[in-house]
Amino acid sequence: MAKKTVNIALVGNPNTGKTSLFNALTGLKQKVGNYPGITVSKKEGFAKITAGLEANIIDLPGTYSLNPSSIDETIVLNYLLDKKNKPDIVLVVAEVEHLKRNLLLFTQIKDLGYPAILVINMADQLDRKGISIDIEALKKQLDSEVVLVSARKNKGIDQLKQVLANHKMLPSQALIKGEAIDKDLFETLEKIVPNQPLYISWLALTHPEVSLLSAEGQKKLNDLALSKNKIKQLQNRETIVRYQVINTILKGIYIKDYMKGSGLRSKLDRILTHQFWGYVIFFLILVTIFQSVFAWASIPMDYIDGLFSDIVHLLEQKLPAGKLTDLITQGIVPGIGGVLIFVPQIAILFFFIALLEETGYMSRAVFLMDKVMRKFGMSGKSVVPLVAGTACAVPAIMATRTISNWRDRLITILVTPFTTCSARLPVYAIIIALVIPDKTVGIFNLQGLVLMILYLLGFFMALLSGYILTWFLKQQNKTFFIIEMPSYKIPSFRNIFIRIVEKTKAFVFGAGKIIFTISIILWFLASYGFYTKQDVSNYEETLLEKKRSPKALDAAVANYKLEHSYIGTAGKLIEPLTKPLGYDWKIGVGLISSFAAREVFVGTMATLYSVGGQDDEGTIKERMAAETNTETGKPLYNLPVGMSLLIFYAFAMQCLSTLAIVKKETNSWKWPLIQLFGMSGFAYLMAFITYHIFS
Amino acid sequence: MTIADLNVGDIAQVVACKATEIPLKLMEMGCLPEQKIKILQLAVANGPIYLEVNGSFIAIRKETASQIQVKYLKQGANG
């Protein structure tokens, strides 16, 4: 028998465990792509239903209804109404405790004419929450299949698959008649757009911004000329009617004992949302996260660093000397290492962020921080991007999509790159290790303290620039802020694990590509330049007259080549700009290349010092420590230079991937350019001041 | 009286919402006339209000809360 494939769309309210169900059905057979034209990630997975039936499952963003108020929610509407790629079946995920509210979306999906299955998740909580549901009666009332599952425990998945196997039998009748909302209007709709579910025409009427009908049909609808207020009243009416129908359906079918089940929530909320202790706990959580990231990640990072320098060493011995070997040992291998070294930090940060979201804590943080964030032109929901920004600004900026107000969202996007992302960490780590003494001040390690200050400086700058931006960007629409406070849950480690894998993969293959490519280009630019063989041998002759040791001679020649390479020439060209900050031309080269991505700095230094280096052994740090200032003969990386570099990297906008994502999310070059020049100009100024304070 | 006038632990009943002034989403989450609401927590400095309505647990800002007329029912036992 030939295999058949059905397309299944997963929809549901946020916090219903939709992703858990998706993970339970597909395991790791998932891929993350993009919806055409927008950067919202599209999660697809593959599941085997029966021997002869396979399913392609699309996990749509969480939404409370088909009346969208954010970009994520608009995707659901567009996807379900796209005539070309209609899913065969829609799974509507609900959960036991909020079934009534979840049914609002379910009735809307039914009214679109889809064969819909109601999947009631968290069935293992029924007893504990004092809830009983008469499933058979509910099936009858909803004229649909209903399946009880507990996705996190893999229970009920088989029954769901059985229902999916018989998907041809699923009814697809609308549940709610339009007359109850507005009789005349719905009769008119029937006449204007016959032969299609009335609810689709209704959505086309109320959401003229999304094109759902043919141009002709849409024009006829527009001729009805309903005012915005009228539409809003009708939508309210629709909501009330739907709740009336749902209440009638659930009468006697869904029984909840209100004495049971809310104990844990109120106990935890009393502390976690407390007017004083809530903030103390939030602050402690943040400190714990950043401390752990630094403490836990340093071990695997040192290991990766050491491993790659061993590989380079080994390859240099085994491979025949030549340009190709140089490309591998000085360009490609350090390039891969430069990408992989971030994996521990990104994985650990996303572990914590996933943990906070999985347990339900993140919404409490949003609740606590809303008032504070509003002062800085943002909303409580900006907390998530700002915390995620400490891993990487790219996913953080994508996480701003839940902010429905455009101005708040724009400000959040603009200031997020100030938060200390993991790409800054290797730069900070290496410079701190070079210039800050490893000693204890009070109870703090001085190096750790400087790092902590840099983190706080990032947040401080994000808030400060948010505040400044409120002078220029005025609120245009009314801002609405509603956030659901989900119940507390024990996190599912499968969900967390899948999330970590997904984010890490996205980093390695997304930003990683840029870093890797640049490493190779840099090697090329450092290995070739504006000099001929003749120039080099002429230079060698001048040296020979001075009677140096062979080793010093080699080093001098290598330095000569580097200085006259393409990149060395560029570094020298901008030296008038970098000198006031205390940098030599090599650091200048590092700065230029960092505009592709900050972490490239470390890789560039590695490339520069291995191309021009005196010996091939030792880590990057050792090579940098050995570097001397040609004018003073003292170590180049002293306190003023180090502090000035730290400040520059803290403030400058040096990340191509971030600029690209800002362009996509704001749909304009204006904002990324403002970030690039605004942040970097400010960074230059502050680095200049810092250098002179410490000199 | 509106939701914005209530204290932690208070229980009230929604009388009317100004349809044009509150987001549709709030109604979709169950905040409808005749429903009972209970105030669970207030954030500092006139921050958001955390409440339960119609089985949903949500937080809204004071400006939105002040658009929802309620009838005071009783003072709950401290949350």
PDB file of C-alpha atoms in Angstrom, chain A residues 152-286:
ATOM      1  CA  ARG A 152       4.370  15.520  28.727  1.00  0.00           C
ATOM      2  CA  LYS A 153       3.785  11.982  29.918  1.00  0.00           C
ATOM      3  CA  ASN A 154       3.141  10.620  26.421  1.00  0.00           C
ATOM      4  CA  LYS A 155      -0.324   9.469  27.453  1.00  0.00           C
ATOM      5  CA  GLY A 156      -3.224   9.466  25.006  1.00  0.00           C
ATOM      6  CA  ILE A 157      -0.943   9.928  21.997  1.00  0.00           C
ATOM      7  CA  ASP A 158      -1.921   6.503  20.645  1.00  0.00           C
ATOM      8  CA  GLN A 159      -5.634   7.284  20.908  1.00  0.00           C
ATOM      9  CA  LEU A 160      -4.989  10.554  19.108  1.00  0.00           C
ATOM     10  CA  LYS A 161      -3.216   8.677  16.337  1.00  0.00           C
ATOM     11  CA  GLN A 162      -6.182   6.321  16.019  1.00  0.00           C
ATOM     12  CA  VAL A 163      -8.521   9.264  15.560  1.00  0.00           C
ATOM     13  CA  LEU A 164      -6.122  10.747  12.999  1.00  0.00           C
ATOM     14  CA  ALA A 165      -6.042   7.430  11.140  1.00  0.00           C
ATOM     15  CA  ASN A 166      -9.784   7.782  10.529  1.00  0.00           C
ATOM     16  CA  HIS A 167      -9.562  11.438   9.596  1.00  0.00           C
ATOM     17  CA  LYS A 168     -11.808  11.003   6.550  1.00  0.00           C
ATOM     18  CA  MET A 169     -14.757  10.541   8.911  1.00  0.00           C
ATOM     19  CA  LEU A 170     -14.269  13.855  10.707  1.00  0.00           C
ATOM     20  CA  PRO A 171     -17.233  16.206  10.461  1.00  0.00           C
ATOM     21  CA  SER A 172     -16.638  19.720   9.194  1.00  0.00           C
ATOM     22  CA  GLN A 173     -19.888  21.543   9.884  1.00  0.00           C
ATOM     23  CA  ALA A 174     -19.905  25.033  11.358  1.00  0.00           C
ATOM     24  CA  LEU A 175     -21.020  25.227  14.998  1.00  0.00           C
ATOM     25  CA  ILE A 176     -22.321  28.743  15.360  1.00  0.00           C
ATOM     26  CA  LYS A 177     -24.808  30.459  13.130  1.00  0.00           C
ATOM     27  CA  GLY A 178     -24.117  34.063  12.289  1.00  0.00           C
ATOM     28  CA  GLU A 179     -27.692  35.221  12.982  1.00  0.00           C
ATOM     29  CA  ALA A 180     -26.958  35.441  16.679  1.00  0.00           C
ATOM     30  CA  ILE A 181     -24.303  38.070  16.026  1.00  0.00           C
ATOM     31  CA  ASP A 182     -26.110  40.229  13.477  1.00  0.00           C
ATOM     32  CA  LYS A 183     -28.896  38.727  11.383  1.00  0.00           C
ATOM     33  CA  ASP A 184     -29.012  41.334   8.623  1.00  0.00           C
ATOM     34  CA  LEU A 185     -25.293  41.530   8.213  1.00  0.00           C
ATOM     35  CA  PHE A 186     -24.829  37.807   7.899  1.00  0.00           C
ATOM     36  CA  GLU A 187     -27.615  37.549   5.344  1.00  0.00           C
ATOM     37  CA  THR A 188     -25.866  40.238   3.323  1.00  0.00           C
ATOM     38  CA  LEU A 189     -22.579  38.353   3.641  1.00  0.00           C
ATOM     39  CA  GLU A 190     -24.252  35.200   2.364  1.00  0.00           C
ATOM     40  CA  LYS A 191     -25.395  37.105  -0.726  1.00  0.00           C
ATOM     41  CA  ILE A 192     -22.073  38.835  -1.403  1.00  0.00           C
ATOM     42  CA  VAL A 193     -19.881  35.764  -1.028  1.00  0.00           C
ATOM     43  CA  PRO A 194     -21.979  32.645  -1.526  1.00  0.00           C
ATOM     44  CA  ASN A 195     -20.742  29.072  -1.252  1.00  0.00           C
ATOM     45  CA  GLN A 196     -18.133  29.508   1.412  1.00  0.00           C
ATOM     46  CA  PRO A 197     -18.273  29.283   5.194  1.00  0.00           C
ATOM     47  CA  LEU A 198     -19.846  32.507   6.420  1.00  0.00           C
ATOM     48  CA  TYR A 199     -17.232  32.832   9.107  1.00  0.00           C
ATOM     49  CA  ILE A 200     -14.523  33.289   6.466  1.00  0.00           C
ATOM     50  CA  SER A 201     -16.443  36.198   4.939  1.00  0.00           C
ATOM     51  CA  TRP A 202     -16.900  37.590   8.424  1.00  0.00           C
ATOM     52  CA  LEU A 203     -13.152  37.450   9.107  1.00  0.00           C
ATOM     53  CA  ALA A 204     -12.463  39.058   5.738  1.00  0.00           C
ATOM     54  CA  LEU A 205     -14.861  41.839   6.689  1.00  0.00           C
ATOM     55  CA  THR A 206     -13.385  42.448  10.138  1.00  0.00           C
ATOM     56  CA  HIS A 207      -9.723  42.100   9.124  1.00  0.00           C
ATOM     57  CA  PRO A 208      -9.377  44.095   5.898  1.00  0.00           C
ATOM     58  CA  GLU A 209      -5.587  44.202   6.533  1.00  0.00           C
ATOM     59  CA  VAL A 210      -5.252  40.511   5.665  1.00  0.00           C
ATOM     60  CA  SER A 211      -6.447  39.661   2.180  1.00  0.00           C
ATOM     61  CA  LEU A 212      -8.617  36.600   2.464  1.00  0.00           C
ATOM     62  CA  LEU A 213     -10.883  36.872  -0.539  1.00  0.00           C
ATOM     63  CA  SER A 214     -10.548  37.564  -4.216  1.00  0.00           C
ATOM     64  CA  ALA A 215     -10.116  41.231  -5.051  1.00  0.00           C
ATOM     65  CA  GLU A 216     -13.714  41.356  -6.283  1.00  0.00           C
ATOM     66  CA  GLY A 217     -15.165  39.776  -3.144  1.00  0.00           C
ATOM     67  CA  GLN A 218     -13.081  42.025  -0.925  1.00  0.00           C
ATOM     68  CA  LYS A 219     -14.253  45.100  -2.803  1.00  0.00           C
ATOM     69  CA  LYS A 220     -17.883  44.175  -2.290  1.00  0.00           C
ATOM     70  CA  LEU A 221     -17.178  43.742   1.416  1.00  0.00           C
ATOM     71  CA  ASN A 222     -15.434  47.101   1.597  1.00  0.00           C
ATOM     72  CA  ASP A 223     -18.547  48.648   0.065  1.00  0.00           C
ATOM     73  CA  LEU A 224     -20.383  47.745   3.250  1.00  0.00           C
ATOM     74  CA  ALA A 225     -18.213  50.477   4.805  1.00  0.00           C
ATOM     75  CA  LEU A 226     -18.390  49.529   8.456  1.00  0.00           C
ATOM     76  CA  SER A 227     -16.693  51.900  10.858  1.00  0.00           C
ATOM     77  CA  LYS A 228     -13.911  50.685  13.134  1.00  0.00           C
ATOM     78  CA  ASN A 229     -16.105  51.084  16.177  1.00  0.00           C
ATOM     79  CA  LYS A 230     -18.917  49.153  14.536  1.00  0.00           C
ATOM     80  CA  ILE A 231     -16.530  46.307  13.736  1.00  0.00           C
ATOM     81  CA  LYS A 232     -15.284  46.285  17.297  1.00  0.00           C
ATOM     82  CA  GLN A 233     -18.823  46.148  18.640  1.00  0.00           C
ATOM     83  CA  LEU A 234     -19.603  43.248  16.331  1.00  0.00           C
ATOM     84  CA  GLN A 235     -16.480  41.411  17.455  1.00  0.00           C
ATOM     85  CA  ASN A 236     -17.478  41.893  21.065  1.00  0.00           C
ATOM     86  CA  ARG A 237     -20.901  40.613  20.202  1.00  0.00           C
ATOM     87  CA  GLU A 238     -19.331  37.581  18.518  1.00  0.00           C
ATOM     88  CA  THR A 239     -17.282  36.851  21.637  1.00  0.00           C
ATOM     89  CA  ILE A 240     -20.321  37.067  23.888  1.00  0.00           C
ATOM     90  CA  VAL A 241     -22.363  34.806  21.597  1.00  0.00           C
ATOM     91  CA  ARG A 242     -19.588  32.243  21.462  1.00  0.00           C
ATOM     92  CA  TYR A 243     -19.263  32.195  25.246  1.00  0.00           C
ATOM     93  CA  GLN A 244     -23.038  31.763  25.544  1.00  0.00           C
ATOM     94  CA  VAL A 245     -22.936  28.768  23.209  1.00  0.00           C
ATOM     95  CA  ILE A 246     -19.921  27.320  25.038  1.00  0.00           C
ATOM     96  CA  ASN A 247     -21.571  27.746  28.432  1.00  0.00           C
ATOM     97  CA  THR A 248     -24.634  25.869  27.163  1.00  0.00           C
ATOM     98  CA  ILE A 249     -22.463  23.111  25.714  1.00  0.00           C
ATOM     99  CA  LEU A 250     -20.447  22.663  28.901  1.00  0.00           C
ATOM    100  CA  LYS A 251     -23.429  22.669  31.245  1.00  0.00           C
ATOM    101  CA  GLY A 252     -23.371  19.342  33.085  1.00  0.00           C
ATOM    102  CA  ILE A 253     -20.473  18.122  30.956  1.00  0.00           C
ATOM    103  CA  TYR A 254     -17.638  20.051  32.554  1.00  0.00           C
ATOM    104  CA  ILE A 255     -17.704  20.174  36.338  1.00  0.00           C
ATOM    105  CA  LYS A 256     -15.057  21.843  38.446  1.00  0.00           C
ATOM    106  CA  ASP A 257     -14.759  21.720  42.199  1.00  0.00           C
ATOM    107  CA  TYR A 258     -13.424  25.201  42.908  1.00  0.00           C
ATOM    108  CA  MET A 259     -12.221  24.240  46.378  1.00  0.00           C
ATOM    109  CA  LYS A 260      -9.505  22.095  44.859  1.00  0.00           C
ATOM    110  CA  GLY A 261      -6.408  22.774  42.903  1.00  0.00           C
ATOM    111  CA  SER A 262      -5.399  26.415  43.137  1.00  0.00           C
ATOM    112  CA  GLY A 263      -3.328  25.990  46.322  1.00  0.00           C
ATOM    113  CA  LEU A 264       0.101  25.877  44.698  1.00  0.00           C
ATOM    114  CA  ARG A 265      -0.568  28.910  42.510  1.00  0.00           C
ATOM    115  CA  SER A 266      -1.686  31.143  45.354  1.00  0.00           C
ATOM    116  CA  LYS A 267       1.092  30.003  47.670  1.00  0.00           C
ATOM    117  CA  LEU A 268       3.823  30.626  45.101  1.00  0.00           C
ATOM    118  CA  ASP A 269       2.296  33.830  43.788  1.00  0.00           C
ATOM    119  CA  ARG A 270       2.139  35.267  47.276  1.00  0.00           C
ATOM    120  CA  ILE A 271       5.954  35.261  47.293  1.00  0.00           C
ATOM    121  CA  LEU A 272       6.915  35.451  43.626  1.00  0.00           C
ATOM    122  CA  THR A 273       4.660  38.408  42.775  1.00  0.00           C
ATOM    123  CA  HIS A 274       5.145  40.061  46.173  1.00  0.00           C
ATOM    124  CA  GLN A 275       5.634  43.817  46.077  1.00  0.00           C
ATOM    125  CA  PHE A 276       9.054  43.509  47.681  1.00  0.00           C
ATOM    126  CA  TRP A 277      10.177  39.866  47.731  1.00  0.00           C
ATOM    127  CA  GLY A 278       9.074  39.362  44.141  1.00  0.00           C
ATOM    128  CA  TYR A 279      11.758  41.795  42.974  1.00  0.00           C
ATOM    129  CA  VAL A 280      14.411  40.360  45.291  1.00  0.00           C
ATOM    130  CA  ILE A 281      13.757  36.887  43.899  1.00  0.00           C
ATOM    131  CA  PHE A 282      13.776  38.117  40.294  1.00  0.00           C
ATOM    132  CA  PHE A 283      17.108  39.820  40.842  1.00  0.00           C
ATOM    133  CA  LEU A 284      18.563  36.718  42.507  1.00  0.00           C
ATOM    134  CA  ILE A 285      17.395  34.567  39.596  1.00  0.00           C
ATOM    135  CA  LEU A 286      19.132  36.869  37.109  1.00  0.00           C
TER     136      LEU A 286
END
